[in-house]
Amino acid sequence: MTTYLSGIQSSGLQHLGNYFGAIRRHVEGAAEPGEHFYFIADYHSLTTSRDPVTLREQVRETAITYLALGLDVERAALFRQSDVPEVCELTWLLSCLTGMGLLERAHSYKDKIARGVKPNVGLFTYPILMAADILAYDSTHVPVGKDQKQHVEMTQDIAQSFNAIYGEVFVRPEPVIPGDERLARVPGLDGEKMSKSYGNDLWIFEEGKKLKKAVGRIPTDSRPPDEPKDPEGLLLFDFLALFVEPEELDDWRQRVQVGGAGAPGYGHLKQRLIEGIDANLGPARERRRELLAHPAEVDAILAAGAERARARARATRDRALEACGLRG
Ligand code: TYM
């Protein structure tokens, strides 16, 4: 059976990297045959979040983001990670056979340390909780951005270690990363990977003056419009590629490359980018506003999703407990 699963942290607002690398693919993928589970990783957010009010609000905001962007909740279960506490039980079972070395090799952990984050134990064991998330639902396909690939590979290793000792309890998951690098690792406004923690992100629903200001931050240079330029080196083109059709993109590329009177200036291209963002995401902004006015509906959707997800996680938890001698 094909089972798609993915999670997204609720710390901070969801950005264009989350959208292209994950959410849009989840929304479109829900039409594929198979089961679909998408959750808001609030246990994971607790590794950094300290304000209960904000955390609660951001969980709902993340759910609204999925709904506004069109997730079909008849086909996909949308739920809150912490509504399925069985994943914590599985986390412990998996922790007992995960080597320290495996966790020490995690890029995302090393990157946080390099950036001066003072690690707590939760941050260190984060990949084990993520493995429990994935294995709890017998997930076969895990659609994520490139930055999460290693975590899914660690899940494969952890599942293999468990199965080697206790028999075939867990299903091996495969990461599903976009083939197009521009989607697998969406750049931030400074050209680094877009990330909530780097301060270079653009919120999916940004609009008006704030959107203009954010787009204004994309670095350019002082070369005049008529000077021929190589579009490959221009970050602005990476963004345009996300929002305009390939034929139009080619046309802009050629004009920039040739230079002369017909070439657009950076300001012109930034304006076109804003129009592209408005055209693509404007309707979802409206749906978000409507959903914000109906929090009870959103909570009901999350509760129904959790019920579906929990049934699956309970069965896996029971199988795992029995296999290692804690039940049966
Ligand atoms: P998170 O919340 O950091 O990111 C959510 C999803 O967005 C993708 N993403 C990106 N894709 C392309 N370009 C970018 N700049 C970019 N930034 C983020 C991420 O790859 C991810 O798919 N640990 C996970 C949440 C999680 C999870 C899971 C995911 C918890 N349990 C189980 C899958 C399966 C995380 O922090 O993602």
GROMACS .gro file of C-alpha atoms and ligand atoms in nm:
model
  365
    1MET     CA    1   0.000   0.000   0.000
    2THR     CA    2   0.126   0.348  -0.086
    3THR     CA    3   0.121   0.587   0.206
    4TYR     CA    4   0.235   0.946   0.177
    5LEU     CA    5   0.333   1.131   0.492
    6SER     CA    6   0.500   1.457   0.573
    7GLY     CA    7   0.522   1.709   0.857
    8ILE     CA    8   0.590   2.076   0.896
    9GLN     CA    9   0.696   2.265   1.205
   10SER     CA   10   0.465   2.524   1.348
   11SER     CA   11   0.738   2.755   1.471
   12GLY     CA   12   0.698   3.077   1.271
   13LEU     CA   13   0.499   3.144   0.956
   14GLN     CA   14   0.529   2.914   0.656
   15HIS     CA   15   0.744   3.054   0.376
   16LEU     CA   16   0.788   3.002   0.002
   17GLY     CA   17   1.047   2.728   0.065
   18ASN     CA   18   0.789   2.534   0.267
   19TYR     CA   19   0.537   2.597  -0.009
   20PHE     CA   20   0.736   2.483  -0.312
   21GLY     CA   21   0.944   2.220  -0.133
   22ALA     CA   22   0.656   2.067   0.057
   23ILE     CA   23   0.302   2.207   0.095
   24ARG     CA   24   0.218   2.254  -0.274
   25ARG     CA   25   0.339   1.902  -0.346
   26HIS     CA   26   0.129   1.764  -0.060
   27VAL     CA   27  -0.180   1.945  -0.187
   28GLU     CA   28  -0.128   1.826  -0.547
   29GLY     CA   29  -0.015   1.479  -0.441
   30ALA     CA   30  -0.334   1.417  -0.242
   31ALA     CA   31  -0.501   1.328  -0.573
   32GLU     CA   32  -0.267   1.026  -0.616
   33PRO     CA   33  -0.399   0.682  -0.520
   34GLY     CA   34  -0.296   0.578  -0.171
   35GLU     CA   35  -0.328   0.717   0.180
   36HIS     CA   36  -0.212   1.065   0.275
   37PHE     CA   37  -0.109   1.195   0.617
   38TYR     CA   38   0.006   1.554   0.676
   39PHE     CA   39   0.074   1.687   1.019
   40ILE     CA   40   0.184   1.994   1.210
   41ALA     CA   41   0.496   1.902   1.403
   42ASP     CA   42   0.426   2.081   1.730
   43TYR     CA   43   0.633   1.838   1.941
   44HIS     CA   44   0.927   1.928   1.717
   45SER     CA   45   0.852   2.300   1.753
   46LEU     CA   46   0.889   2.261   2.128
   47THR     CA   47   1.263   2.217   2.081
   48THR     CA   48   1.276   2.594   2.023
   49SER     CA   49   0.936   2.744   2.112
   50ARG     CA   50   0.885   2.875   2.466
   51ASP     CA   51   0.562   3.073   2.440
   52PRO     CA   52   0.247   2.858   2.477
   53VAL     CA   53   0.011   3.120   2.333
   54THR     CA   54   0.221   3.166   2.021
   55LEU     CA   55   0.266   2.792   1.975
   56ARG     CA   56  -0.110   2.731   1.994
   57GLU     CA   57  -0.177   3.012   1.746
   58GLN     CA   58   0.088   2.891   1.506
   59VAL     CA   59  -0.049   2.538   1.500
   60ARG     CA   60  -0.384   2.675   1.385
   61GLU     CA   61  -0.215   2.912   1.139
   62THR     CA   62  -0.026   2.619   0.986
   63ALA     CA   63  -0.349   2.420   0.951
   64ILE     CA   64  -0.514   2.722   0.788
   65THR     CA   65  -0.219   2.750   0.551
   66TYR     CA   66  -0.277   2.395   0.424
   67LEU     CA   67  -0.651   2.450   0.394
   68ALA     CA   68  -0.619   2.789   0.220
   69LEU     CA   69  -0.377   2.633  -0.028
   70GLY     CA   70  -0.635   2.370  -0.110
   71LEU     CA   71  -0.556   2.046   0.077
   72ASP     CA   72  -0.846   1.805   0.025
   73VAL     CA   73  -0.912   1.682   0.378
   74GLU     CA   74  -1.144   1.410   0.253
   75ARG     CA   75  -0.844   1.246   0.089
   76ALA     CA   76  -0.569   1.352   0.328
   77ALA     CA   77  -0.568   1.341   0.708
   78LEU     CA   78  -0.446   1.679   0.838
   79PHE     CA   79  -0.362   1.665   1.207
   80ARG     CA   80  -0.152   1.786   1.496
   81GLN     CA   81   0.148   1.567   1.581
   82SER     CA   82   0.081   1.589   1.955
   83ASP     CA   83  -0.270   1.448   1.906
   84VAL     CA   84  -0.098   1.117   1.835
   85PRO     CA   85   0.105   1.057   2.153
   86GLU     CA   86   0.188   0.704   2.033
   87VAL     CA   87   0.476   0.862   1.842
   88CYS     CA   88   0.640   0.944   2.177
   89GLU     CA   89   0.620   0.579   2.280
   90LEU     CA   90   0.774   0.476   1.950
   91THR     CA   91   1.042   0.743   1.994
   92TRP     CA   92   1.157   0.574   2.313
   93LEU     CA   93   1.170   0.229   2.154
   94LEU     CA   94   1.374   0.367   1.865
   95SER     CA   95   1.600   0.572   2.096
   96CYS     CA   96   1.711   0.255   2.268
   97LEU     CA   97   1.874   0.123   1.956
   98THR     CA   98   1.993   0.441   1.784
   99GLY     CA   99   2.365   0.505   1.812
  100MET     CA  100   2.489   0.846   1.925
  101GLY     CA  101   2.710   0.856   1.617
  102LEU     CA  102   2.412   0.852   1.383
  103LEU     CA  103   2.265   1.160   1.550
  104GLU     CA  104   2.600   1.336   1.568
  105ARG     CA  105   2.622   1.317   1.190
  106ALA     CA  106   2.292   1.503   1.135
  107HIS     CA  107   2.356   1.807   0.911
  108SER     CA  108   2.070   2.007   1.048
  109TYR     CA  109   2.190   1.961   1.409
  110LYS     CA  110   2.550   2.047   1.315
  111ASP     CA  111   2.429   2.351   1.125
  112LYS     CA  112   2.234   2.479   1.427
  113ILE     CA  113   2.534   2.433   1.655
  114ALA     CA  114   2.755   2.613   1.404
  115ARG     CA  115   2.510   2.903   1.416
  116GLY     CA  116   2.547   2.929   1.792
  117VAL     CA  117   2.225   2.757   1.902
  118LYS     CA  118   2.263   2.612   2.254
  119PRO     CA  119   2.137   2.257   2.202
  120ASN     CA  120   1.889   2.082   2.427
  121VAL     CA  121   1.850   1.704   2.429
  122GLY     CA  122   1.529   1.734   2.226
  123LEU     CA  123   1.715   1.909   1.947
  124PHE     CA  124   1.974   1.633   1.944
  125THR     CA  125   1.722   1.348   1.937
  126TYR     CA  126   1.494   1.533   1.695
  127PRO     CA  127   1.563   1.281   1.411
  128ILE     CA  128   1.438   0.993   1.628
  129LEU     CA  129   1.104   1.166   1.688
  130MET     CA  130   1.091   1.228   1.315
  131ALA     CA  131   1.164   0.859   1.250
  132ALA     CA  132   0.878   0.767   1.484
  133ASP     CA  133   0.647   1.006   1.292
  134ILE     CA  134   0.733   0.840   0.965
  135LEU     CA  135   0.728   0.478   1.085
  136ALA     CA  136   0.407   0.514   1.289
  137TYR     CA  137   0.197   0.536   0.971
  138ASP     CA  138   0.381   0.270   0.767
  139SER     CA  139   0.477   0.555   0.533
  140THR     CA  140   0.624   0.455   0.199
  141HIS     CA  141   0.670   0.805   0.045
  142VAL     CA  142   0.789   1.110   0.236
  143PRO     CA  143   0.768   1.426   0.021
  144VAL     CA  144   1.009   1.681   0.170
  145GLY     CA  145   1.260   1.946   0.064
  146LYS     CA  146   1.627   1.856   0.022
  147ASP     CA  147   1.717   1.971   0.374
  148GLN     CA  148   1.510   1.686   0.525
  149LYS     CA  149   1.647   1.411   0.302
  150GLN     CA  150   1.911   1.302   0.551
  151HIS     CA  151   1.651   1.273   0.827
  152VAL     CA  152   1.447   1.032   0.613
  153GLU     CA  153   1.762   0.832   0.538
  154MET     CA  154   1.832   0.815   0.911
  155THR     CA  155   1.477   0.680   0.952
  156GLN     CA  156   1.564   0.405   0.705
  157ASP     CA  157   1.870   0.314   0.913
  158ILE     CA  158   1.678   0.318   1.240
  159ALA     CA  159   1.396   0.103   1.097
  160GLN     CA  160   1.649  -0.141   0.959
  161SER     CA  161   1.824  -0.174   1.297
  162PHE     CA  162   1.489  -0.241   1.468
  163ASN     CA  163   1.374  -0.490   1.208
  164ALA     CA  164   1.710  -0.671   1.214
  165ILE     CA  165   1.666  -0.740   1.585
  166TYR     CA  166   1.289  -0.784   1.620
  167GLY     CA  167   1.161  -0.887   1.275
  168GLU     CA  168   0.973  -0.695   1.006
  169VAL     CA  169   0.786  -0.442   1.219
  170PHE     CA  170   0.850  -0.122   1.025
  171VAL     CA  171   0.802  -0.033   0.659
  172ARG     CA  172   1.099   0.127   0.480
  173PRO     CA  173   1.016   0.487   0.376
  174GLU     CA  174   1.165   0.667   0.076
  175PRO     CA  175   1.228   1.042   0.067
  176VAL     CA  176   1.065   1.211  -0.232
  177ILE     CA  177   1.261   1.526  -0.323
  178PRO     CA  178   1.171   1.754  -0.619
  179GLY     CA  179   1.396   1.684  -0.919
  180ASP     CA  180   1.421   2.058  -0.985
  181GLU     CA  181   1.686   2.203  -0.752
  182ARG     CA  182   1.501   2.537  -0.746
  183LEU     CA  183   1.208   2.363  -0.574
  184ALA     CA  184   1.412   2.120  -0.364
  185ARG     CA  185   1.605   2.409  -0.207
  186VAL     CA  186   1.427   2.738  -0.259
  187PRO     CA  187   1.669   3.028  -0.204
  188GLY     CA  188   1.602   3.295   0.053
  189LEU     CA  189   1.601   3.670  -0.010
  190ASP     CA  190   1.979   3.665   0.042
  191GLY     CA  191   2.053   3.364  -0.182
  192GLU     CA  192   2.112   3.116   0.106
  193LYS     CA  193   1.851   2.841   0.160
  194MET     CA  194   1.522   3.004   0.262
  195SER     CA  195   1.472   2.930   0.631
  196LYS     CA  196   1.267   3.060   0.921
  197SER     CA  197   1.581   3.069   1.133
  198TYR     CA  198   1.795   3.265   0.884
  199GLY     CA  199   1.568   3.571   0.865
  200ASN     CA  200   1.570   3.549   0.484
  201ASP     CA  201   1.223   3.406   0.435
  202LEU     CA  202   0.915   3.533   0.258
  203TRP     CA  203   0.579   3.438   0.409
  204ILE     CA  204   0.348   3.259   0.163
  205PHE     CA  205   0.068   3.511   0.221
  206GLU     CA  206   0.274   3.833   0.226
  207GLU     CA  207   0.109   4.110   0.025
  208GLY     CA  208   0.102   4.483  -0.050
  209LYS     CA  209   0.374   4.706   0.088
  210LYS     CA  210   0.540   4.432   0.293
  211LEU     CA  211   0.566   4.210  -0.015
  212LYS     CA  212   0.715   4.499  -0.213
  213LYS     CA  213   0.967   4.564   0.062
  214ALA     CA  214   1.066   4.196   0.081
  215VAL     CA  215   1.111   4.167  -0.297
  216GLY     CA  216   1.311   4.489  -0.281
  217ARG     CA  217   1.560   4.304  -0.059
  218ILE     CA  218   1.658   4.057  -0.333
  219PRO     CA  219   2.014   4.167  -0.412
  220THR     CA  220   2.094   4.308  -0.754
  221ASP     CA  221   2.384   4.525  -0.872
  222SER     CA  222   2.442   4.867  -1.022
  223ARG     CA  223   2.480   4.761  -1.387
  224PRO     CA  224   2.244   4.959  -1.614
  225PRO     CA  225   1.952   4.778  -1.789
  226ASP     CA  226   2.105   4.802  -2.137
  227GLU     CA  227   2.428   4.625  -2.036
  228PRO     CA  228   2.412   4.257  -2.146
  229LYS     CA  229   2.414   4.020  -1.845
  230ASP     CA  230   2.417   3.648  -1.775
  231PRO     CA  231   2.076   3.572  -1.616
  232GLU     CA  232   2.216   3.250  -1.461
  233GLY     CA  233   2.393   3.445  -1.191
  234LEU     CA  234   2.091   3.656  -1.097
  235LEU     CA  235   1.895   3.547  -0.789
  236LEU     CA  236   1.597   3.744  -0.916
  237PHE     CA  237   1.561   3.491  -1.199
  238ASP     CA  238   1.545   3.203  -0.953
  239PHE     CA  239   1.244   3.371  -0.795
  240LEU     CA  240   1.084   3.461  -1.128
  241ALA     CA  241   1.115   3.097  -1.233
  242LEU     CA  242   0.882   3.005  -0.947
  243PHE     CA  243   0.605   3.240  -1.055
  244VAL     CA  244   0.606   3.290  -1.431
  245GLU     CA  245   0.554   3.042  -1.716
  246PRO     CA  246   0.873   2.897  -1.874
  247GLU     CA  247   0.810   3.073  -2.209
  248GLU     CA  248   0.785   3.410  -2.042
  249LEU     CA  249   1.094   3.336  -1.833
  250ASP     CA  250   1.289   3.252  -2.149
  251ASP     CA  251   1.183   3.577  -2.304
  252TRP     CA  252   1.305   3.779  -2.002
  253ARG     CA  253   1.629   3.580  -2.001
  254GLN     CA  254   1.699   3.656  -2.365
  255ARG     CA  255   1.627   4.025  -2.327
  256VAL     CA  256   1.860   4.050  -2.028
  257GLN     CA  257   2.129   3.855  -2.211
  258VAL     CA  258   2.111   4.069  -2.527
  259GLY     CA  259   2.087   4.401  -2.340
  260GLY     CA  260   2.017   4.726  -2.527
  261ALA     CA  261   1.697   4.927  -2.537
  262GLY     CA  262   1.461   4.626  -2.503
  263ALA     CA  263   1.619   4.495  -2.182
  264PRO     CA  264   1.426   4.529  -1.856
  265GLY     CA  265   1.580   4.692  -1.550
  266TYR     CA  266   1.589   4.513  -1.215
  267GLY     CA  267   1.300   4.725  -1.087
  268HIS     CA  268   1.086   4.613  -1.379
  269LEU     CA  269   1.164   4.245  -1.312
  270LYS     CA  270   1.088   4.287  -0.942
  271GLN     CA  271   0.751   4.439  -1.032
  272ARG     CA  272   0.679   4.140  -1.257
  273LEU     CA  273   0.774   3.906  -0.970
  274ILE     CA  274   0.528   4.080  -0.737
  275GLU     CA  275   0.254   4.045  -1.001
  276GLY     CA  276   0.340   3.677  -1.038
  277ILE     CA  277   0.320   3.619  -0.662
  278ASP     CA  278  -0.012   3.807  -0.643
  279ALA     CA  279  -0.158   3.607  -0.931
  280ASN     CA  280  -0.045   3.272  -0.788
  281LEU     CA  281  -0.115   3.322  -0.422
  282GLY     CA  282  -0.375   3.602  -0.411
  283PRO     CA  283  -0.678   3.367  -0.411
  284ALA     CA  284  -0.529   3.162  -0.123
  285ARG     CA  285  -0.480   3.482   0.079
  286GLU     CA  286  -0.856   3.539   0.055
  287ARG     CA  287  -0.934   3.182   0.163
  288ARG     CA  288  -0.697   3.223   0.457
  289ARG     CA  289  -0.885   3.533   0.572
  290GLU     CA  290  -1.214   3.343   0.557
  291LEU     CA  291  -1.073   3.049   0.752
  292LEU     CA  292  -0.931   3.278   1.022
  293ALA     CA  293  -1.289   3.377   1.099
  294HIS     CA  294  -1.389   3.011   1.154
  295PRO     CA  295  -1.142   2.861   1.403
  296ALA     CA  296  -1.390   2.597   1.525
  297GLU     CA  297  -1.411   2.451   1.174
  298VAL     CA  298  -1.034   2.431   1.153
  299ASP     CA  299  -1.014   2.261   1.492
  300ALA     CA  300  -1.280   2.009   1.385
  301ILE     CA  301  -1.078   1.922   1.074
  302LEU     CA  302  -0.767   1.866   1.287
  303ALA     CA  303  -0.961   1.648   1.532
  304ALA     CA  304  -1.102   1.430   1.252
  305GLY     CA  305  -0.756   1.399   1.097
  306ALA     CA  306  -0.607   1.296   1.430
  307GLU     CA  307  -0.864   1.023   1.472
  308ARG     CA  308  -0.772   0.868   1.137
  309ALA     CA  309  -0.401   0.901   1.203
  310ARG     CA  310  -0.420   0.766   1.556
  311ALA     CA  311  -0.587   0.442   1.452
  312ARG     CA  312  -0.291   0.370   1.227
  313ALA     CA  313  -0.028   0.476   1.482
  314ARG     CA  314  -0.185   0.263   1.758
  315ALA     CA  315  -0.160  -0.049   1.545
  316THR     CA  316   0.208   0.017   1.472
  317ARG     CA  317   0.282   0.099   1.835
  318ASP     CA  318   0.118  -0.228   1.947
  319ARG     CA  319   0.315  -0.427   1.691
  320ALA     CA  320   0.641  -0.264   1.805
  321LEU     CA  321   0.572  -0.311   2.178
  322GLU     CA  322   0.494  -0.676   2.125
  323ALA     CA  323   0.799  -0.731   1.906
  324CYS     CA  324   1.038  -0.602   2.171
  325GLY     CA  325   0.879  -0.789   2.460
  326LEU     CA  326   0.685  -0.513   2.635
  327ARG     CA  327   0.344  -0.670   2.551
  328GLY     CA  328   0.200  -1.007   2.460
  329TYM     P1  329   1.035   2.224   0.833
  329TYM     O1  330   0.920   2.271   0.914
  329TYM     O2  331   1.167   2.290   0.854
  329TYM     O3  332   1.001   2.238   0.681
  329TYM     C1  333   0.880   2.187   0.629
  329TYM     C2  334   0.901   2.138   0.486
  329TYM     O4  335   0.948   2.245   0.403
  329TYM     C3  336   1.069   2.205   0.338
  329TYM     N1  337   1.156   2.323   0.323
  329TYM     C4  338   1.209   2.362   0.206
  329TYM     N2  339   1.198   2.310   0.082
  329TYM     C5  340   1.263   2.374  -0.018
  329TYM     N3  341   1.335   2.486   0.001
  329TYM     C6  342   1.350   2.542   0.125
  329TYM     N4  343   1.420   2.653   0.141
  329TYM     C7  344   1.284   2.478   0.234
  329TYM     N5  345   1.275   2.504   0.368
  329TYM     C8  346   1.197   2.407   0.420
  329TYM     C9  347   1.132   2.102   0.430
  329TYM     O5  348   1.222   2.020   0.360
  329TYM    C10  349   1.009   2.027   0.478
  329TYM     O6  350   0.967   1.931   0.382
  329TYM     N6  351   1.172   1.804   1.059
  329TYM    C11  352   1.076   1.859   0.967
  329TYM    C12  353   0.933   1.838   1.009
  329TYM    C13  354   0.898   1.694   1.032
  329TYM    C14  355   0.881   1.594   0.932
  329TYM    C15  356   0.848   1.475   1.003
  329TYM    C16  357   0.887   1.594   0.792
  329TYM    C17  358   0.879   1.636   1.153
  329TYM     N7  359   0.849   1.504   1.136
  329TYM    C18  360   0.824   1.355   0.936
  329TYM    C19  361   0.862   1.474   0.725
  329TYM    C20  362   0.831   1.357   0.795
  329TYM    C21  363   1.101   2.008   0.958
  329TYM     O7  364   1.151   2.069   1.050
  329TYM     O8  365   1.053   2.067   0.846
   0.00000   0.00000   0.00000
